[in-house]
Coordinates of C-alpha atoms in Angstrom, one line a residue:
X129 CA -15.0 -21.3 22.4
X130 CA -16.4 -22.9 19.0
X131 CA -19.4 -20.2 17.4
X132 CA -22.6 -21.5 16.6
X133 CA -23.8 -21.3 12.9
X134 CA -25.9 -18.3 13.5
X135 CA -23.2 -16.7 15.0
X136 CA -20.7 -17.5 12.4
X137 CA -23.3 -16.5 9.6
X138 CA -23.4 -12.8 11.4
X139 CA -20.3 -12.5 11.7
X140 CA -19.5 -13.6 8.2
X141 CA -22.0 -10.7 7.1
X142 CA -20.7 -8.1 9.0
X143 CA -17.0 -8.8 7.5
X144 CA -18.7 -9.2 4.1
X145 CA -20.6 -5.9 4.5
X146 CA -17.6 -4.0 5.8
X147 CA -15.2 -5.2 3.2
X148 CA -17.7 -3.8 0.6
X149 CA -18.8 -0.4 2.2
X150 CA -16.2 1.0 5.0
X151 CA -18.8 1.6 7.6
X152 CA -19.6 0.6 10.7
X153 CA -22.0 -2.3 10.4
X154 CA -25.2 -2.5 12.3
X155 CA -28.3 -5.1 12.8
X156 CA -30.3 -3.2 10.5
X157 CA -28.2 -3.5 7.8
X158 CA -28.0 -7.0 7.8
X159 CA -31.5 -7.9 8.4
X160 CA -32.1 -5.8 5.8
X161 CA -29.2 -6.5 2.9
X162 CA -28.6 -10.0 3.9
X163 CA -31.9 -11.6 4.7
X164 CA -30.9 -13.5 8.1
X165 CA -33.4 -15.2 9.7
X166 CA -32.7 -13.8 13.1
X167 CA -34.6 -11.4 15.0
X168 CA -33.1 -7.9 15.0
X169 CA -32.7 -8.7 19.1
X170 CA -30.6 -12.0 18.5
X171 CA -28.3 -9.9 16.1
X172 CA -27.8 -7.3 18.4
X173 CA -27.1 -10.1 21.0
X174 CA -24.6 -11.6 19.1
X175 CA -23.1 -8.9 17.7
X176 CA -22.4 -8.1 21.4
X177 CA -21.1 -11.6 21.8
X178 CA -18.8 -11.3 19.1
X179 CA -17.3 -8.1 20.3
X180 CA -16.7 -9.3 23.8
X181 CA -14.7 -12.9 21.9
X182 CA -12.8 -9.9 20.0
X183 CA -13.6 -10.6 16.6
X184 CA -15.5 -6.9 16.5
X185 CA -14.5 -3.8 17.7
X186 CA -17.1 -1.1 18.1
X187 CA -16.6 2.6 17.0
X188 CA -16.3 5.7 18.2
X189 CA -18.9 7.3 15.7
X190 CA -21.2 5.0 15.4
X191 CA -23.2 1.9 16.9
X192 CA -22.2 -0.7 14.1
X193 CA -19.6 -2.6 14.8
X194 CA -16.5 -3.6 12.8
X195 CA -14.0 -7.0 12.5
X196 CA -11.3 -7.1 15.0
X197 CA -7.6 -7.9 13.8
X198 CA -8.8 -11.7 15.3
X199 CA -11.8 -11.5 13.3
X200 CA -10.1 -10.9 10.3
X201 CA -7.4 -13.6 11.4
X202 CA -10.7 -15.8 12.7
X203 CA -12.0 -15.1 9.1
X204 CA -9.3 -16.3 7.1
X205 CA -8.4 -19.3 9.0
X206 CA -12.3 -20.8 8.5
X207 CA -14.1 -18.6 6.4
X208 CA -11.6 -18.1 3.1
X209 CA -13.6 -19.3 -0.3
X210 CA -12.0 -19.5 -3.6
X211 CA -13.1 -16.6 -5.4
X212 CA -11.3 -16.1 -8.7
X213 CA -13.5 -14.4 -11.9
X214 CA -13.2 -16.1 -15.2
X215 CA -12.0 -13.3 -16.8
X216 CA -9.5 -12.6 -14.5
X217 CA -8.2 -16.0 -14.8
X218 CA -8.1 -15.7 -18.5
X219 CA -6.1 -12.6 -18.6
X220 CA -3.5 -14.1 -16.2
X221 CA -3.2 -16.7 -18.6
X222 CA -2.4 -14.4 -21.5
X223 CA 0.4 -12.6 -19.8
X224 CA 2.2 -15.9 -19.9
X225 CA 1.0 -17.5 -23.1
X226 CA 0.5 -14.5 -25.2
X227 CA 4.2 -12.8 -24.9
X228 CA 7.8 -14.1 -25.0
X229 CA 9.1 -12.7 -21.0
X230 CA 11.7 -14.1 -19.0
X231 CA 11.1 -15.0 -15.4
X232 CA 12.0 -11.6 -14.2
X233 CA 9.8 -9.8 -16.6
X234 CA 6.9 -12.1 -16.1
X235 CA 6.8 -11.7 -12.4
X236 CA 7.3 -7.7 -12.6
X237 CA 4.2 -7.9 -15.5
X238 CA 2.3 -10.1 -13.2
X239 CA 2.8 -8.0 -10.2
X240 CA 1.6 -4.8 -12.2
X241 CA -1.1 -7.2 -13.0
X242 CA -2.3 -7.9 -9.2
X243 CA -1.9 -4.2 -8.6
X244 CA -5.0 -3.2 -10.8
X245 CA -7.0 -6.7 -10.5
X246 CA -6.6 -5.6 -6.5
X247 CA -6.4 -1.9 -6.7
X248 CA -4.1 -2.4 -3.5
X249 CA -0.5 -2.2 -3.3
X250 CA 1.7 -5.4 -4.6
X251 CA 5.3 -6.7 -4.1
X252 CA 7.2 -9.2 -5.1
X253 CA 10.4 -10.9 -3.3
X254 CA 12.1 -11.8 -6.1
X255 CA 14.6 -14.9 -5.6
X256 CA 17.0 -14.6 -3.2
X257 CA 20.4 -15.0 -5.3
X258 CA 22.8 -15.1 -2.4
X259 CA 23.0 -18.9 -2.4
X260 CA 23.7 -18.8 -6.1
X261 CA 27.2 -18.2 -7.9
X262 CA 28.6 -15.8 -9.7
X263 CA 28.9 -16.2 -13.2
X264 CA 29.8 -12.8 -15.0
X265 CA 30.0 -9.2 -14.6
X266 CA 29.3 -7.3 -17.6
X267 CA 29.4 -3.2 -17.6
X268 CA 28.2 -0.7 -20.4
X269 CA 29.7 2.9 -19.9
X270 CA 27.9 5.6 -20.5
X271 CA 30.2 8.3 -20.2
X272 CA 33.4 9.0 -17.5
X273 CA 31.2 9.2 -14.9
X274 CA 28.3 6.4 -14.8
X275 CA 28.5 3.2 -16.0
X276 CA 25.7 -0.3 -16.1
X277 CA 26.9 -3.2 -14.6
X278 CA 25.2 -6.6 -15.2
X279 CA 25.4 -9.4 -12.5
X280 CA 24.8 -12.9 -13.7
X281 CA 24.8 -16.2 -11.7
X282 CA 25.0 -19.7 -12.7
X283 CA 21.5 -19.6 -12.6
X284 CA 20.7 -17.4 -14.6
X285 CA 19.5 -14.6 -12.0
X286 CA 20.7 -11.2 -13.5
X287 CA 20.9 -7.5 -11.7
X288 CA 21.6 -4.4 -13.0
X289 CA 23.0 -1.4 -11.1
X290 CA 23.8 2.0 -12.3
X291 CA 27.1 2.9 -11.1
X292 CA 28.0 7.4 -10.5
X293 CA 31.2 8.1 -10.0
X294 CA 32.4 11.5 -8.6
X295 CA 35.2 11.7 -11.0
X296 CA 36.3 11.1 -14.1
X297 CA 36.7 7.1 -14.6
X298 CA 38.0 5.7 -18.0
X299 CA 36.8 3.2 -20.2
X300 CA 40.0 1.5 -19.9
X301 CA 40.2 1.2 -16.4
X302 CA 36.4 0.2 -15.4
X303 CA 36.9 -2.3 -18.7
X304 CA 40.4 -3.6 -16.9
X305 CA 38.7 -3.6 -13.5
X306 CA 35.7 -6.2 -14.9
X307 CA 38.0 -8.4 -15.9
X308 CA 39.9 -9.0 -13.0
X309 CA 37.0 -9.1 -11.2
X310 CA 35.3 -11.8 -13.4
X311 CA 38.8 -13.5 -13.2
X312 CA 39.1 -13.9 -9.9
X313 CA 35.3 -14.1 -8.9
X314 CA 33.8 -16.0 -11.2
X315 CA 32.5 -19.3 -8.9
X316 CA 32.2 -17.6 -6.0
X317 CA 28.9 -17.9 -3.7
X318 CA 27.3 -14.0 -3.9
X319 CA 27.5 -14.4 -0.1
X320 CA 31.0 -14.8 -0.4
X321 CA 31.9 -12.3 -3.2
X322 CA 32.5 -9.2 -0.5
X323 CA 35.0 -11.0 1.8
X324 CA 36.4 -12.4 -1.4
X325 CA 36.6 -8.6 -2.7
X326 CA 38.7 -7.4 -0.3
X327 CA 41.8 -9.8 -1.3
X328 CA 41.2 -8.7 -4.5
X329 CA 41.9 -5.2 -3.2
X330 CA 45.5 -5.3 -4.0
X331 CA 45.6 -6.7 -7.6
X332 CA 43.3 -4.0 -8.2
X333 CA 45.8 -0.9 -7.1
X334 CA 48.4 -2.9 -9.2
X335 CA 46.4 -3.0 -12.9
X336 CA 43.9 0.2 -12.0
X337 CA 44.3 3.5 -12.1
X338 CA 40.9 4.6 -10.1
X339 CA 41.1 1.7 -8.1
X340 CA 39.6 2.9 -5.1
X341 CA 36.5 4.6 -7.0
X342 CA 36.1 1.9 -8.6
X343 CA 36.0 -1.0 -5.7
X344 CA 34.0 1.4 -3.5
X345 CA 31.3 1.2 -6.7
X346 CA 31.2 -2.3 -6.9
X347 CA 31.3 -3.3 -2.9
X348 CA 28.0 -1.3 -2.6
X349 CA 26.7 -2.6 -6.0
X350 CA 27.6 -6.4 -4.9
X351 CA 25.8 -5.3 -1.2
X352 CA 22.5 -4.0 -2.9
X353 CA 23.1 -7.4 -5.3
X354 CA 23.4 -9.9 -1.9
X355 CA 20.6 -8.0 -0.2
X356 CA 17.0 -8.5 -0.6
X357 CA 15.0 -7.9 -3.9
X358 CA 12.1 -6.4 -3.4
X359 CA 9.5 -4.7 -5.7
X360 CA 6.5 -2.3 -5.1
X361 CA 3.6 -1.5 -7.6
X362 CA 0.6 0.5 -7.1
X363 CA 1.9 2.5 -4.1
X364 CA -1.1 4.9 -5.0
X365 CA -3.8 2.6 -4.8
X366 CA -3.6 3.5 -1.1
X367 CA -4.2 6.7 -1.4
X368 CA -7.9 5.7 -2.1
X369 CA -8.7 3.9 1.4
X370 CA -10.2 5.4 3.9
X371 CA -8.1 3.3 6.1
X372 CA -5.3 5.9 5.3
X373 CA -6.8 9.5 4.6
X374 CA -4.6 10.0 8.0
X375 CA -1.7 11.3 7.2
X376 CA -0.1 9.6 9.8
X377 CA -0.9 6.8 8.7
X378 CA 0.0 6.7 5.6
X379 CA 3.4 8.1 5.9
X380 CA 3.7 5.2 8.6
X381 CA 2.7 2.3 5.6
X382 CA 5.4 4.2 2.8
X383 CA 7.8 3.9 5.4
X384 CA 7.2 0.4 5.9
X385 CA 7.0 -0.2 2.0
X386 CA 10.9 1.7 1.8
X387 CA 12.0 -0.9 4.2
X388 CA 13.3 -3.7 2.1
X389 CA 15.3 -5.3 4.6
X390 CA 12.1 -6.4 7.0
X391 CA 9.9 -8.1 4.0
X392 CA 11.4 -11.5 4.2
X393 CA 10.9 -11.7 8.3
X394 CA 7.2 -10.2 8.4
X395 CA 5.0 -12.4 10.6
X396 CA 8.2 -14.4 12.2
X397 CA 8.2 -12.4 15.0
X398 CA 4.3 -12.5 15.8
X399 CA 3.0 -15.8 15.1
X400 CA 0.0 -15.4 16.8
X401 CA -1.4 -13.2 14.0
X402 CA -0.3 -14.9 11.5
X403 CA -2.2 -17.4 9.1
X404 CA -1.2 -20.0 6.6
X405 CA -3.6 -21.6 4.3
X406 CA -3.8 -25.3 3.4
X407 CA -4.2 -23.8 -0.5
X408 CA -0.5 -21.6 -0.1
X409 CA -1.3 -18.3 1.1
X410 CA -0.1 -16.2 4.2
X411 CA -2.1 -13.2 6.1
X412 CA 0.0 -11.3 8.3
X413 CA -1.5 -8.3 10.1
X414 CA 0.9 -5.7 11.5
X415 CA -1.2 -3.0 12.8
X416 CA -4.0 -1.7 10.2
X417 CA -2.0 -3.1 7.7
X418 CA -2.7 -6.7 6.3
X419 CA -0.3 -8.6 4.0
X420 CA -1.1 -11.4 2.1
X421 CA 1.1 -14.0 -0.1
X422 CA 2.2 -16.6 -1.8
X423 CA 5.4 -18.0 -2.9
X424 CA 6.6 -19.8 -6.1
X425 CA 9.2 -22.0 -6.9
X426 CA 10.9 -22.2 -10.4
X427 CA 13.8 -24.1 -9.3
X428 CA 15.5 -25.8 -6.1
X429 CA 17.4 -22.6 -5.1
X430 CA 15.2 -19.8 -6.4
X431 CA 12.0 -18.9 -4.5
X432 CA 9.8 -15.8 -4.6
X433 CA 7.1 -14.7 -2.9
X434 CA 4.2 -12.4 -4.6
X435 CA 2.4 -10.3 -1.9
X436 CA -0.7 -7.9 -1.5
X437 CA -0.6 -5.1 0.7
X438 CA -3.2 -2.8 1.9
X439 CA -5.7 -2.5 4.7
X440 CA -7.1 -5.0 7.3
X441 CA -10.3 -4.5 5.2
X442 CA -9.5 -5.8 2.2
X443 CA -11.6 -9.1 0.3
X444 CA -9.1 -11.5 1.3
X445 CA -11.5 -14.4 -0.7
X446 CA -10.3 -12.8 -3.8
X447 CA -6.6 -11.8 -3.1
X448 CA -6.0 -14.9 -1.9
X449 CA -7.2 -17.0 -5.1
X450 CA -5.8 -14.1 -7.2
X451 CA -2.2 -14.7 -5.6
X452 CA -2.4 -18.4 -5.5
X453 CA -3.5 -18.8 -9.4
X454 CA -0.9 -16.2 -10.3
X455 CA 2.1 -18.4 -8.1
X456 CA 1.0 -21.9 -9.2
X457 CA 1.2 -20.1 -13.2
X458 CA 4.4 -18.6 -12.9
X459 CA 5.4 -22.5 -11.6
X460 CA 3.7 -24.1 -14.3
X461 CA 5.8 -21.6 -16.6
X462 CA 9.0 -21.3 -15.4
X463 CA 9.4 -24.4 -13.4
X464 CA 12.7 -26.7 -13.9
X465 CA 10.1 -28.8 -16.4
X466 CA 7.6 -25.5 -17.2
X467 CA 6.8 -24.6 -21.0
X468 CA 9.8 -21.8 -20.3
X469 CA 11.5 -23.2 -17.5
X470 CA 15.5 -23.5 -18.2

């Protein structure tokens, strides 16, 4: 069922209000603080309308009412305005004009960037490499029992991963070990480099001394290396919502942030509370949790995604248009033909 204008205009309030002030919103309020030209009796009557559509809920404590899941999903689907401050724009620019970064460094500044412009939780999902080859393994000992090793595909993509060994390990047998490795693996897709590890397996007992240490090291380095790269920033910002002074709650949302492996599927499964804009972004709602992002792409195998994370009641004008300027810069950047690109 389509809502009038007066209808639409109430509810637009009410999410307005609620996004600003965290409390149940009532018809007082908004005759009040938003000057409708309703009677307090048609608000109440629609307000009652919209809870019974489900795009308000209606709490426990108090008479107000607040958006609904669908209302938020109603929201953003007809509702969204571009909403990005000048100055905000202008810093963004900076980070990318104003400093010499590589990709990596400008989507982990940019991220810690959308963390305070937000004050909400951020992530990136860095490109996914697994499609790429591998191009060279570097390692850096640090002493006989941890070591750096540098990942680098034919794209460019690097990984680091800090390798502890229970036991003594010498220099001359991770430094033999790398080679071989780079010998016989250089080429390979990084999907393919574990099953391709495991023939290696016996050259490695032949030139190696700690052969097993060492190819236990690298098989979970290379499956942290296929796996999905995912990055969190301003975990703490949520300890400020009200949404999650529950304990309960919150310890549910850092368990979901630890969970690396379910970032790229979110809002696959549920489509019905999903929303993708005609501008780039994506709301997912999973519980009281909303996510919103946006992908970039700097080349025709590497895509990443930049998200937001925090409550249902967050301003999704702004994050949106925040996300979307930051994704279409990092493009304009680091694109194939950007002012960095490769």
């Amino acid at each position: 069922m389509m809502l009038t204008q007066r209808r639409v205009d109430i509810f637009k309030a009410i999410v307005d209000e609620f996004i600003q002030s965290a409390e149940p919103v009532g018809s007082k309020t908004l005759m009040e603080k938003y000057d409708l030209p309703y009677s307090s009796a048609t608000i109440r009557n629609d307000m009652q309308f919209l809870e019974e559509m489900g795009y308000l809920e209606k709490t426990h404590t108090s008479s107000g009412r607040i958006p609904s899941t669908q209302g938020y999903k109603f929201y953003c689907e007809n509702l969204l305005e571009a909403k990005l401050d000048p100055k905000m724009e202008i810093a963004i620019k900076d980070l990318f004009t104003d400093r010499h970064l590589n990709l990596e460094e400008a989507i982990l500044q940019s991220c810690n960037m959308l963390s305070q412009m937000t004050n909400l939780t951020t992530g990136v999902l860095g490109p996914d490499a697994s499609m790429q080859r591998l191009e060279h393994i570097k390692i850096f000992p640090i002493n006989e029992r941890s070591a750096v090793c540098v990942f680098i595909t034919d794209n460019g993509h690097t990984e680091n991963r800090t390798f502890n060994f229970s036991d003594d390990v010498s220099i001359e047998d991770i430094e033999q070990c790398c080679s071989i490795l780079n010998d016989r693996l250089k080429g390979t897709y990084v999907h393919d480099v574990l099953d391709k590890m495991q023939a290696i397996k016996p050259i490695l007992a032949e030139h190696v001394q700690r052969h097993e240490m060492l190819f236990q090291a690298f098989i979970k380095a290379f499956m942290k290396f296929a796996s999905e790269n995912v990055y969190f920033k301003g975990q703490n910002n949520l300890l400020y919502q009200p949404e999650f002074a529950d304990i309960e709650k919150l310890k549910q949302l850092m368990s979901m942030l630890e969970n690396r492996s379910m970032w790229r599927q979110l809002g696959k499964q549920s489509q019905e509370l999903v929303v993708k804009t005609q501008e780039g972004s994506k709301m997912v709602w999973v519980d009281d949790v909303a996510v919103v992002s946006s992908k970039f792409r700097v080349s025709d195998s590497e895509e990443g995604e930049l998200m937001v994370v925090g409550p249902s009641r967050m301003d999704y004008d702004k994050v949106a248009s925040l996300l979307e300027y930051v994704s279409s810069t990092i493009e304009e950047f680091y694109g194939s033909g950007g002012k960095h690109g490769r």
